[in-house]
CSV table of N, CA and C in Angstrom, one decimal:
chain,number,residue,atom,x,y,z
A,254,UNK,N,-21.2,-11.2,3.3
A,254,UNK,CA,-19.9,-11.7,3.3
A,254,UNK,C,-19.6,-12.5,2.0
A,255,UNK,N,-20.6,-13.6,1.4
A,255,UNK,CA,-20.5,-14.4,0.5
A,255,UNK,C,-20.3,-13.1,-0.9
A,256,UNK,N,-21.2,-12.0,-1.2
A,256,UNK,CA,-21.0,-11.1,-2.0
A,256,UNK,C,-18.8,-10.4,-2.2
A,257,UNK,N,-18.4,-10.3,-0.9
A,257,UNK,CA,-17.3,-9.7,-0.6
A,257,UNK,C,-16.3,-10.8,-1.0
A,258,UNK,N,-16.2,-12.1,-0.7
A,258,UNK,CA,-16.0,-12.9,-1.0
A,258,UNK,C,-15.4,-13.7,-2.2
A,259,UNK,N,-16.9,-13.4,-3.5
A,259,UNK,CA,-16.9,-13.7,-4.4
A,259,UNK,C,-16.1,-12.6,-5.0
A,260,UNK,N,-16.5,-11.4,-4.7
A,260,UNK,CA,-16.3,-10.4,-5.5
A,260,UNK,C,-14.5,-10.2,-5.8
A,261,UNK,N,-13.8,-10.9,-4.4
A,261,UNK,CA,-12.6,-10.9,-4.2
A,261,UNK,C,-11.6,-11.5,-4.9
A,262,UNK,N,-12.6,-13.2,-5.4
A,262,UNK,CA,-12.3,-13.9,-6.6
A,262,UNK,C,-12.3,-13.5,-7.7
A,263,UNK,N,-13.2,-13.1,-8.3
A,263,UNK,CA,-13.6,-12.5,-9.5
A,263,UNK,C,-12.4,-11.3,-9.7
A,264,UNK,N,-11.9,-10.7,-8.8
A,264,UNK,CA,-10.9,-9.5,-9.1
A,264,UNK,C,-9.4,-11.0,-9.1
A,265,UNK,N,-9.3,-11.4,-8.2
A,265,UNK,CA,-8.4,-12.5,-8.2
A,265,UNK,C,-8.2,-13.5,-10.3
A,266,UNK,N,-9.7,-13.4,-10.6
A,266,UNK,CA,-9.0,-14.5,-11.8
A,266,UNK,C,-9.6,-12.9,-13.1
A,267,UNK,N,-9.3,-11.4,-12.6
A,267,UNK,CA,-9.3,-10.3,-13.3
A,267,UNK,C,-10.6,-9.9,-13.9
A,268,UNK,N,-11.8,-10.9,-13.7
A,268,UNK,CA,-13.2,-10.3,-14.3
A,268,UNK,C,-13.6,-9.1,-13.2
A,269,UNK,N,-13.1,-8.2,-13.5
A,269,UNK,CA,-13.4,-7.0,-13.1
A,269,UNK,C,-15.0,-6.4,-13.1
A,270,UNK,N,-15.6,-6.5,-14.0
A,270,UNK,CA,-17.0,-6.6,-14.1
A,270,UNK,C,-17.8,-7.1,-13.2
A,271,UNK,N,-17.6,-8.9,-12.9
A,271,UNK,CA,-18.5,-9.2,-11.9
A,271,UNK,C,-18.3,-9.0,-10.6
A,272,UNK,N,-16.3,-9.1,-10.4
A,272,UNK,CA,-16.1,-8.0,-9.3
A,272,UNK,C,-17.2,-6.8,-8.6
A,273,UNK,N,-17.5,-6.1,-9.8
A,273,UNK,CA,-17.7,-4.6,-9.5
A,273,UNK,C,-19.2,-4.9,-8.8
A,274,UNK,N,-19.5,-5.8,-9.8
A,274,UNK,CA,-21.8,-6.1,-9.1
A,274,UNK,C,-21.4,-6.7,-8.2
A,275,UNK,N,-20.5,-8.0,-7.8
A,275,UNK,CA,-20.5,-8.1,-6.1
A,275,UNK,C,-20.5,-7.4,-5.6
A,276,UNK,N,-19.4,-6.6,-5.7
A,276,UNK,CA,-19.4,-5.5,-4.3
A,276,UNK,C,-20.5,-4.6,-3.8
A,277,UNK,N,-21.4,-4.2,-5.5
A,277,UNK,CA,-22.0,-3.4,-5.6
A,277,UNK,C,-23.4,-4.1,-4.8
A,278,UNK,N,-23.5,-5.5,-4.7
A,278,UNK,CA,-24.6,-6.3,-4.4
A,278,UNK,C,-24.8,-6.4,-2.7
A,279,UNK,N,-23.1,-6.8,-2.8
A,279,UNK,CA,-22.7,-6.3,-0.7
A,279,UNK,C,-23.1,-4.7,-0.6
A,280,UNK,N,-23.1,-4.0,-0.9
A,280,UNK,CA,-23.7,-2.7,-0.6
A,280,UNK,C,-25.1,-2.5,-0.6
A,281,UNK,N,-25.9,-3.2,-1.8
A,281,UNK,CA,-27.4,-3.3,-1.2
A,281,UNK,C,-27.7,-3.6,0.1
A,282,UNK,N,-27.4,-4.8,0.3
A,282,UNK,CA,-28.1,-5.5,1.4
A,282,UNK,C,-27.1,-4.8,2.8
A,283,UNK,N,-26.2,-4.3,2.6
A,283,UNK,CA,-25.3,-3.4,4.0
A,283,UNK,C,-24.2,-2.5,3.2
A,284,UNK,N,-25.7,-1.2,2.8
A,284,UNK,CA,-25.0,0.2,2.8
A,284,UNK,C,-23.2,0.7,3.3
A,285,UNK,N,-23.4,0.7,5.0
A,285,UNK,CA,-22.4,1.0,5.4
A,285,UNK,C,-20.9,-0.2,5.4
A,286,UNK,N,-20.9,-1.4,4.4
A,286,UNK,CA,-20.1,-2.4,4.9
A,286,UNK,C,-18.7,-2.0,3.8
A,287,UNK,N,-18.0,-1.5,5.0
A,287,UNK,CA,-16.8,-0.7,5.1
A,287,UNK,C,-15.9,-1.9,3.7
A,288,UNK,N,-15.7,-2.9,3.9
A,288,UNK,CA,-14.9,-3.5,2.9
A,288,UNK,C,-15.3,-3.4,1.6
A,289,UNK,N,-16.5,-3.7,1.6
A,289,UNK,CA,-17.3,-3.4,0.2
A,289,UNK,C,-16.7,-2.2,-0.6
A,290,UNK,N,-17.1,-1.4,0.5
A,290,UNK,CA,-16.3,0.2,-0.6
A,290,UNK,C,-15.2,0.0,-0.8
A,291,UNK,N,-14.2,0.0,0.1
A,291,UNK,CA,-12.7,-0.5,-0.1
A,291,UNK,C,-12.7,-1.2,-1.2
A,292,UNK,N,-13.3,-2.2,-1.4
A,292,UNK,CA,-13.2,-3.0,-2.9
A,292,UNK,C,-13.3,-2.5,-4.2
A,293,UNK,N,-14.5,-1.9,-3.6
A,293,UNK,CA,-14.9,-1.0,-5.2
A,293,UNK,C,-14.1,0.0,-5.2
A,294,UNK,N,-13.2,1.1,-4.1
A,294,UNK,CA,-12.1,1.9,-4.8
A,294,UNK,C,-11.8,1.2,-5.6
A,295,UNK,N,-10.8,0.4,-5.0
A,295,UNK,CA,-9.8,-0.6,-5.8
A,295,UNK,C,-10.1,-0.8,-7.0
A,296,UNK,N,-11.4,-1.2,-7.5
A,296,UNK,CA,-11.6,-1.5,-8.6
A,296,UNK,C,-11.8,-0.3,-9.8
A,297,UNK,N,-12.2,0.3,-9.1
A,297,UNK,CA,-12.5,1.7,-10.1
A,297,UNK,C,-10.9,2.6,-10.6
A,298,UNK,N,-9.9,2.6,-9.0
A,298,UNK,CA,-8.8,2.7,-9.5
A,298,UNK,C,-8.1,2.2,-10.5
A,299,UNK,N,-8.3,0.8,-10.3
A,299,UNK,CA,-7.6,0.0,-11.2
A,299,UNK,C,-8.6,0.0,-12.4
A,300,UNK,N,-9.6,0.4,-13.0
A,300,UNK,CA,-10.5,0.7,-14.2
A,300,UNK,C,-9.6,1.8,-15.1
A,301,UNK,N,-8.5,2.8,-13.6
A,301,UNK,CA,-8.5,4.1,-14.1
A,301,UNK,C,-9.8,5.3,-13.9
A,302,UNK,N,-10.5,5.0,-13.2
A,302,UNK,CA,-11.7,6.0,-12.9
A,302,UNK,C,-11.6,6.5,-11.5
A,303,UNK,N,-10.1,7.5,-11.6
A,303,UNK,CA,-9.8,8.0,-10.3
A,303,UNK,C,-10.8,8.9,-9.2
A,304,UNK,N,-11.9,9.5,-10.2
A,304,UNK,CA,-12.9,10.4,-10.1
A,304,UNK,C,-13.6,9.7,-8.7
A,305,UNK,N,-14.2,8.5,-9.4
A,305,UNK,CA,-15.0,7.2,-8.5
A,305,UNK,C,-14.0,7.0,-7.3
A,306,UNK,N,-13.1,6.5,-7.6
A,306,UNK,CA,-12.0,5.7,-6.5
A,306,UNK,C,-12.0,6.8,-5.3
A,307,UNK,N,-11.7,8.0,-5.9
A,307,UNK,CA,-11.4,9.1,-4.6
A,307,UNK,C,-12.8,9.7,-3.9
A,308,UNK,N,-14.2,9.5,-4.9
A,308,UNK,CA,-15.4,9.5,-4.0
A,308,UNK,C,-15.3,9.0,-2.7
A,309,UNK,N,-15.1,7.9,-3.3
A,309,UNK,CA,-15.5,6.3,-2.1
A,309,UNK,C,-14.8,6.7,-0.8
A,310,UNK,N,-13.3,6.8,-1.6
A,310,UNK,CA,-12.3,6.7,-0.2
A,310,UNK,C,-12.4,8.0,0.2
A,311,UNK,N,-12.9,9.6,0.1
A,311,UNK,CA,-13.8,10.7,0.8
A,311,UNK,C,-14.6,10.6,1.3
A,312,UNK,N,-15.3,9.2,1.1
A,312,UNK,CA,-16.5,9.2,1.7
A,312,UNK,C,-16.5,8.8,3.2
A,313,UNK,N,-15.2,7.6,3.0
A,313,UNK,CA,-14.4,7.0,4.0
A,313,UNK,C,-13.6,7.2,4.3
A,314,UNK,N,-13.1,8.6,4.4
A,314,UNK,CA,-11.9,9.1,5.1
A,314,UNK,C,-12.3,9.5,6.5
A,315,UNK,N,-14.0,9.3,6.8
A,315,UNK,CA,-13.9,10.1,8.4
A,315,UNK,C,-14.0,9.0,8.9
A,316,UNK,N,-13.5,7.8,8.8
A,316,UNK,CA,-13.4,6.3,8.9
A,316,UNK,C,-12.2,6.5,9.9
A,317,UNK,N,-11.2,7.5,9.6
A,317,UNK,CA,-9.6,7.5,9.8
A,317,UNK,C,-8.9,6.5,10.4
A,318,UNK,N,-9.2,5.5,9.4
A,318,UNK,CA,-8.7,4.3,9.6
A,318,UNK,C,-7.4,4.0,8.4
A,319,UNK,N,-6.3,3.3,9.2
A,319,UNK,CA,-5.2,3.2,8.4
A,319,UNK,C,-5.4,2.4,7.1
A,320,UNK,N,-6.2,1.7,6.8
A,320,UNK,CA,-6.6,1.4,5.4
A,320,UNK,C,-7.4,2.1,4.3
A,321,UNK,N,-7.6,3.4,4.9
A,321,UNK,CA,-8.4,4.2,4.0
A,321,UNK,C,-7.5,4.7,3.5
A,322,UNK,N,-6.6,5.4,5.1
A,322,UNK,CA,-5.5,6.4,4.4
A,322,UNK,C,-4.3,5.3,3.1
A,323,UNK,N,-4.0,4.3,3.2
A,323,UNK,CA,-3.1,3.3,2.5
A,323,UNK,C,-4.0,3.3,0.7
A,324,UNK,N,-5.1,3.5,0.6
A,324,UNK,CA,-6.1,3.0,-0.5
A,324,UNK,C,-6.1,4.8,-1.1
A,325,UNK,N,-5.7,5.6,-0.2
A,325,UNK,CA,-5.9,7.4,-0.7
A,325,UNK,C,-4.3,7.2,-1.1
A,326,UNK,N,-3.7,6.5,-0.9
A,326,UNK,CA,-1.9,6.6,-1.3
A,326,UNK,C,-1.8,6.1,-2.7
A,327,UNK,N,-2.6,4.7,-2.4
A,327,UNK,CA,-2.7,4.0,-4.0
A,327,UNK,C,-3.0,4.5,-4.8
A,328,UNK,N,-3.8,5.1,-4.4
A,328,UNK,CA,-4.8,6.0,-5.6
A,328,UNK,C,-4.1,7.1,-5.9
A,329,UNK,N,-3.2,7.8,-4.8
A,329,UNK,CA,-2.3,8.9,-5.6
A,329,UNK,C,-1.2,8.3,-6.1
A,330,UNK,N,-0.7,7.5,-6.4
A,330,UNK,CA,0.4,6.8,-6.5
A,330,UNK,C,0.1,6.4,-8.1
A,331,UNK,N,-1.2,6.2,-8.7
A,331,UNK,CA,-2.1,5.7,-9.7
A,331,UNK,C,-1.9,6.8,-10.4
A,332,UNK,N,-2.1,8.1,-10.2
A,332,UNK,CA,-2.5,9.2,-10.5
A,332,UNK,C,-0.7,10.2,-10.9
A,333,UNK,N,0.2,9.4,-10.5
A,333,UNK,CA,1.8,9.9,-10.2
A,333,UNK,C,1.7,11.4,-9.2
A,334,UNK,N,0.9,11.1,-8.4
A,334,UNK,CA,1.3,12.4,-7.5
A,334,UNK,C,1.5,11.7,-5.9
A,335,UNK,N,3.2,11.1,-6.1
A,335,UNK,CA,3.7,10.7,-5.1
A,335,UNK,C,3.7,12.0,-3.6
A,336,UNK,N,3.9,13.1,-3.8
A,336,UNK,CA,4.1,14.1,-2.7
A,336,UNK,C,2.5,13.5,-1.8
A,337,UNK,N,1.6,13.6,-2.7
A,337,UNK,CA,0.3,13.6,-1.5
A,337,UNK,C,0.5,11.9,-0.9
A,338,UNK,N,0.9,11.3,-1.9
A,338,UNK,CA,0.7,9.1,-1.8
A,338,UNK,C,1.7,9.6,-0.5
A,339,UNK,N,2.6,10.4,-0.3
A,339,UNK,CA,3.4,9.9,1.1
A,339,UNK,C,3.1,10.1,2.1
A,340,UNK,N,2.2,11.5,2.3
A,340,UNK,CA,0.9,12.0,3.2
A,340,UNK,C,0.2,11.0,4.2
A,341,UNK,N,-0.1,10.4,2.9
A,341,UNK,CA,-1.4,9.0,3.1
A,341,UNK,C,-0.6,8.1,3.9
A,342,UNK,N,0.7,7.5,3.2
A,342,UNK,CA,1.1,6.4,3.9
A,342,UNK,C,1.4,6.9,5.2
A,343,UNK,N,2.2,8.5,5.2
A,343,UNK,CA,2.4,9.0,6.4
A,343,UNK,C,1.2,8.6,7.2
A,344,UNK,N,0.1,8.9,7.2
A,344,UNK,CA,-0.8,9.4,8.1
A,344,UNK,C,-0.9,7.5,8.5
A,345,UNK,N,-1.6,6.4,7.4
A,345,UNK,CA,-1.3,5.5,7.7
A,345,UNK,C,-0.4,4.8,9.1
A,346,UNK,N,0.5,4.6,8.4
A,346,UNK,CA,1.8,4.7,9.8
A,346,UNK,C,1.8,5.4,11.0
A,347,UNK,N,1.1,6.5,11.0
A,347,UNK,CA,1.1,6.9,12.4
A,347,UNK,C,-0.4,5.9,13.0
A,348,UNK,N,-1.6,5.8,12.1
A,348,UNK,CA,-2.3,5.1,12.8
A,348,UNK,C,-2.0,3.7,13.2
A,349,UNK,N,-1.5,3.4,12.2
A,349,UNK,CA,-0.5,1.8,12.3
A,349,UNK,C,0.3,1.9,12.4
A,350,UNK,N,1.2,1.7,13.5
A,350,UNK,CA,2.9,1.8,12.9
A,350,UNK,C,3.2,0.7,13.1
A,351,UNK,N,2.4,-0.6,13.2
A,351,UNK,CA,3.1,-2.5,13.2
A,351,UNK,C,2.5,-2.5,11.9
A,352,UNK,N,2.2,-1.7,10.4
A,352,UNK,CA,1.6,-2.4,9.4
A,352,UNK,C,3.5,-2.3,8.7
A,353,UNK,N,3.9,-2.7,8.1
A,353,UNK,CA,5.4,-2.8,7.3
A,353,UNK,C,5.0,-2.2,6.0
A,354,UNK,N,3.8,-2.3,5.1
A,354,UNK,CA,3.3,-2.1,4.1
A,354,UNK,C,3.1,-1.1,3.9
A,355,UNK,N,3.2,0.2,4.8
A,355,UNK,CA,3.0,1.5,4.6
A,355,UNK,C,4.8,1.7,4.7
A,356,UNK,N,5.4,1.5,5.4
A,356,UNK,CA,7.0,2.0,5.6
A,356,UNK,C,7.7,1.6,4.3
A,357,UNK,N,7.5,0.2,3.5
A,357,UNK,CA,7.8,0.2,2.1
A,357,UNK,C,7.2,0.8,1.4
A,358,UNK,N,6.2,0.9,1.6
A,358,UNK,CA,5.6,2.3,-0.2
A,358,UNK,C,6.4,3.2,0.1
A,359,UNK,N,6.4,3.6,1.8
A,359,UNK,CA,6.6,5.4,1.7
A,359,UNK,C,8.2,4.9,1.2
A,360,UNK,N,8.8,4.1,1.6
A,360,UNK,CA,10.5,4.1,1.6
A,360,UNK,C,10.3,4.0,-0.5
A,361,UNK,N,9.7,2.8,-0.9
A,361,UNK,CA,9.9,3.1,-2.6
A,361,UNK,C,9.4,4.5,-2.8
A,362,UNK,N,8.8,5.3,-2.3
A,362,UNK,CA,7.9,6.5,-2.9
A,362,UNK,C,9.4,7.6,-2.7
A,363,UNK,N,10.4,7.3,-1.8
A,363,UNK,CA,11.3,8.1,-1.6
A,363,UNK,C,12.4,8.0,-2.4
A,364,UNK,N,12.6,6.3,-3.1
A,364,UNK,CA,13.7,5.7,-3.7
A,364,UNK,C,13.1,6.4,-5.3
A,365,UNK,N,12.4,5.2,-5.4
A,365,UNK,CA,11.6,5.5,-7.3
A,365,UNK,C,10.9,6.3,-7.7
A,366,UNK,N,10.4,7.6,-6.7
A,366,UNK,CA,9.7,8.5,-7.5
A,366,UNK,C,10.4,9.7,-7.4
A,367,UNK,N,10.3,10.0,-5.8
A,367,UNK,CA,10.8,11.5,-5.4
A,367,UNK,C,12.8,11.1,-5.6
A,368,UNK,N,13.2,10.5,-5.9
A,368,UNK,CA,14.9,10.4,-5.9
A,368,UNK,C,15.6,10.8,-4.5
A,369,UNK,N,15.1,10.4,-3.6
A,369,UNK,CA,15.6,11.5,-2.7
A,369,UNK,C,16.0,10.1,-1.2
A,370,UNK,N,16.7,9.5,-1.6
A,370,UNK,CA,17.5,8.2,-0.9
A,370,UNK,C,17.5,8.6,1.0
A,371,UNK,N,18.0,10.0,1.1
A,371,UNK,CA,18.2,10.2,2.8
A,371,UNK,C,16.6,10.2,3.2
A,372,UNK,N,15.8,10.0,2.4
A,372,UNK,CA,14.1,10.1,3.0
A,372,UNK,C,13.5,8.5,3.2
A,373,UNK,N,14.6,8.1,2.3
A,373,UNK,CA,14.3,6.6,2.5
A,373,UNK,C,14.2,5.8,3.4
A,374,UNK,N,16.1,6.0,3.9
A,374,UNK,CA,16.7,5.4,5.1
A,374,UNK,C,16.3,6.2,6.0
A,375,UNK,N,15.7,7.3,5.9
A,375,UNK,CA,15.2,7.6,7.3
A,375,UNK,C,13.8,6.5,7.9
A,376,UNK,N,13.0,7.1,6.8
A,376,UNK,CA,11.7,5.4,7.2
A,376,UNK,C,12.1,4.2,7.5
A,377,UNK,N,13.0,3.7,6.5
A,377,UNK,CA,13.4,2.3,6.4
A,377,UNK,C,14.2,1.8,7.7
A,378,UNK,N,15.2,3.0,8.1
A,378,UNK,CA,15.5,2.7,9.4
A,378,UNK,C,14.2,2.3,10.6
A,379,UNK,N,13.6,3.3,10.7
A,379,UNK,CA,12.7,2.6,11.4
A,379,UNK,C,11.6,1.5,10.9
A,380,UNK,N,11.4,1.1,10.2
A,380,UNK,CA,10.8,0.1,9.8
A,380,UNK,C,11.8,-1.2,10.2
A,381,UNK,N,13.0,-0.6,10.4
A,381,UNK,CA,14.1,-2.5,10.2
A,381,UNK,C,14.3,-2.6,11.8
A,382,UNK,N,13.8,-1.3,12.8
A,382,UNK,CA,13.7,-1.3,14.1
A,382,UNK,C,12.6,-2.3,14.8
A,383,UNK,N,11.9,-2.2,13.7
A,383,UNK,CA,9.6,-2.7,14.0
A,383,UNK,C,10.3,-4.3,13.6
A,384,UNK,N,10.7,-4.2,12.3
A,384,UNK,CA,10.8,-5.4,11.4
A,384,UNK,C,12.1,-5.7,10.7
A,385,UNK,N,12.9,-6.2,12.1
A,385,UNK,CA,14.4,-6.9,11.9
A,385,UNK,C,14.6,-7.7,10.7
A,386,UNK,N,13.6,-8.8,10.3
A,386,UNK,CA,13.8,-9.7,9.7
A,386,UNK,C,13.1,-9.5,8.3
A,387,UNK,N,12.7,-8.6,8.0
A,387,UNK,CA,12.2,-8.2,6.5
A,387,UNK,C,13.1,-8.1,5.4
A,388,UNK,N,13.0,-8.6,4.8
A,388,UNK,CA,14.0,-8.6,3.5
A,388,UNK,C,13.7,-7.8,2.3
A,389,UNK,N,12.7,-7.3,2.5
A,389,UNK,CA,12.3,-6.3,1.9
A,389,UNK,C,12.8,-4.8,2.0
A,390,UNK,N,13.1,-4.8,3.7
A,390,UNK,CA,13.6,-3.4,4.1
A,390,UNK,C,15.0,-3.4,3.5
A,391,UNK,N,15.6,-4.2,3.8
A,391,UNK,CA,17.2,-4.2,3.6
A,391,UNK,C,16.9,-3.9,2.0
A,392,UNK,N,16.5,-4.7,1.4
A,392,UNK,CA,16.6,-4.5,0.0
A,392,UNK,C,16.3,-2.7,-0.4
A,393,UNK,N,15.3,-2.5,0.4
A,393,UNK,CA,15.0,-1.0,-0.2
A,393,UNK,C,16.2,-0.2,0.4
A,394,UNK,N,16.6,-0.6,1.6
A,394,UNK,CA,17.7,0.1,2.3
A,394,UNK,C,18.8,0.3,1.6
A,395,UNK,N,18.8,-1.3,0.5
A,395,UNK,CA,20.6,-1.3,-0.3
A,395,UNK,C,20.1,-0.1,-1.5
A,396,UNK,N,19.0,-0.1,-1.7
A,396,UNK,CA,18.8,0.6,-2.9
A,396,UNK,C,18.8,2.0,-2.8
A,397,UNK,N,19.0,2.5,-1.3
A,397,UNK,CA,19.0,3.9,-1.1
A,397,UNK,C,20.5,4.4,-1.1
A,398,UNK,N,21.1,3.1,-0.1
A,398,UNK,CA,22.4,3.4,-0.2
A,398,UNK,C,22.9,3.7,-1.8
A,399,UNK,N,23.1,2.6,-2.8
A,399,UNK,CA,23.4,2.5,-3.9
A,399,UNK,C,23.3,3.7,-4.5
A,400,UNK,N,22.2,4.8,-4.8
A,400,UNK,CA,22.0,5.6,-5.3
A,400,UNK,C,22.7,6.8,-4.5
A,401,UNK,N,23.0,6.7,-3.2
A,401,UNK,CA,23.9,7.4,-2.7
A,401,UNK,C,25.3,7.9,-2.9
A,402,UNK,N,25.7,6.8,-3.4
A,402,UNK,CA,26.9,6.0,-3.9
A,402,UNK,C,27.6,5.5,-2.7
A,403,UNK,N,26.8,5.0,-2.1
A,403,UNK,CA,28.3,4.1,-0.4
A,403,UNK,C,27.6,2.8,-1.2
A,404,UNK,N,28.5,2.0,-1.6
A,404,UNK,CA,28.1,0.7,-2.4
A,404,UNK,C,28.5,-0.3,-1.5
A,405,UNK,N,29.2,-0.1,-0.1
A,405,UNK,CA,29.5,-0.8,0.9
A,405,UNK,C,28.2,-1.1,1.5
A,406,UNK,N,27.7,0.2,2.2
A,406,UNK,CA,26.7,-0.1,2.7
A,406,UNK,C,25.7,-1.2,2.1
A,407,UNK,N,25.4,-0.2,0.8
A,407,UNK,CA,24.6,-1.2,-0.1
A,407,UNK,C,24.6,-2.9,-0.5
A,408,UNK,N,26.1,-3.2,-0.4
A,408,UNK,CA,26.4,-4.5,-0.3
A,408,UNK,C,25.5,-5.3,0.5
A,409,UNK,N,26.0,-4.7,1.5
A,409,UNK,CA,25.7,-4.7,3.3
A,409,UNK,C,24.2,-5.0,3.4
A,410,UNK,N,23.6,-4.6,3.2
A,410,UNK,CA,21.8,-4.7,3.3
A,410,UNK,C,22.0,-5.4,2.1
A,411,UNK,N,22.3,-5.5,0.6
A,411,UNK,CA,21.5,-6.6,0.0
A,411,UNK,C,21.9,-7.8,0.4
A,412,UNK,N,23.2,-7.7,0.8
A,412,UNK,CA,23.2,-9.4,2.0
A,412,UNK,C,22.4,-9.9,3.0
A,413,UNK,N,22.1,-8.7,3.9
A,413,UNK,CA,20.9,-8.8,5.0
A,413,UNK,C,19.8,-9.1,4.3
A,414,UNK,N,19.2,-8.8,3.1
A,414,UNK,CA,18.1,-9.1,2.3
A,414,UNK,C,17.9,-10.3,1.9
A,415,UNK,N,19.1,-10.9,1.6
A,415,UNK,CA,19.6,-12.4,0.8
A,415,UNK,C,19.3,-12.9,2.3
A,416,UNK,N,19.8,-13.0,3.4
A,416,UNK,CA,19.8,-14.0,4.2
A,416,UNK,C,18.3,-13.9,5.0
A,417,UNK,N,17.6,-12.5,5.2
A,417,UNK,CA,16.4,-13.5,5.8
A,417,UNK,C,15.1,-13.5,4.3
A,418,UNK,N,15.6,-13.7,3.4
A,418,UNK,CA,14.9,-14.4,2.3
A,418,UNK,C,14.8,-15.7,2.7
A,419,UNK,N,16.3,-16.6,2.6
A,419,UNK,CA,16.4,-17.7,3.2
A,419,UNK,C,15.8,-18.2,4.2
A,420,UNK,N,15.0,-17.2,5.5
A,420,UNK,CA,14.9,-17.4,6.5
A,420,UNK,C,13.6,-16.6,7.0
A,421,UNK,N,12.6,-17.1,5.6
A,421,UNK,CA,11.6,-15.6,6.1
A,421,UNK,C,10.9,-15.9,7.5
A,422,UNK,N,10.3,-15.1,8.2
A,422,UNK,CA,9.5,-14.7,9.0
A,422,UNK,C,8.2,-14.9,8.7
A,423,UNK,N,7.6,-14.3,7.4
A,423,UNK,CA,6.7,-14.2,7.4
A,423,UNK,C,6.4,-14.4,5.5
A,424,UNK,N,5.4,-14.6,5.2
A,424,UNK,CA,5.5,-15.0,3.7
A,424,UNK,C,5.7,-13.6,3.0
A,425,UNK,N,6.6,-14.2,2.0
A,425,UNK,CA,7.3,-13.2,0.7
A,425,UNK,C,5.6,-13.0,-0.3
């Protein structure tokens, strides 16, 4: 744990390097310790050594656990091949459907990559069903409408965005 720990810091103040030997060091002493790898995708993603990143999380996909599939999204999302990143978050979401964090990628992956706004508010809608008070949803919600062109609507949710900012639920 103290290895996973440190290693979490070290990515926190960007020394990526000693990052990488923590994790690598939590993996000596426990082979199978599922965060460790998760860490090192991360880090090899963010290296840019998608080769590595997509090992790891293959290795950990028969894990099928909703954080593997969320970390196979990042990693396509890194790579700009949003069609598969929405898969991932898809499949994510169905194992979790109380995580919020998968229903905004897929909802941005529908807004900012694929353009395609009615895929948005379809997720987003149910995400603002799970999570009334997100301010995040409404915001992505105004941004689907916007691009739709109903600027009403859009008003509409970035006000609902504005007011449980004011009023979060849960930290921004």
């Amino acid at each position: 744990k103290r290895h996973i720990l440190s290693g979490r810091a070290y990515m926190g103040l960007e020394n990526i390097k000693k990052a990488e030997e923590e994790f690598k060091k939590a993996l000596k002493i426990e082979p199978e310790f599922y965060s460790a790898w998760i860490n090192l995708s991360r880090i090899y993603r963010e290296k840019g050594d998608y080769e590595q990143a997509e090992k790891i999380i293959n290795f950990l996909i028969k894990e099928n656990a909703p954080l593997v599939h969320s970390e196979k999204g990042y990693l396509y999302l890194a790579q700009n091949k949003p069609e598969h990143a929405m898969k991932e978050f898809e499949k994510a979401i169905s194992l979790s459907p109380q995580d919020i964090d998968n229903y905004l990628l897929l909802g941005m992956i529908y807004t900012d990559y694929l353009k395609i706004p009615p895929g948005a508010i379809i997720v987003l809608d149910k995400a603002r069903k799970l999570f009334p008070d997100s301010p995040e949803v409404y915001y992505l919600l105004g941004k689907a409408f916007l691009m739709l062109g109903s600027k009403r609507k859009a008003q509409e949710m970035f006000n609902l965005s504005l007011i449980h900012i004011s009023e979060p639920t849960r930290p921004l």
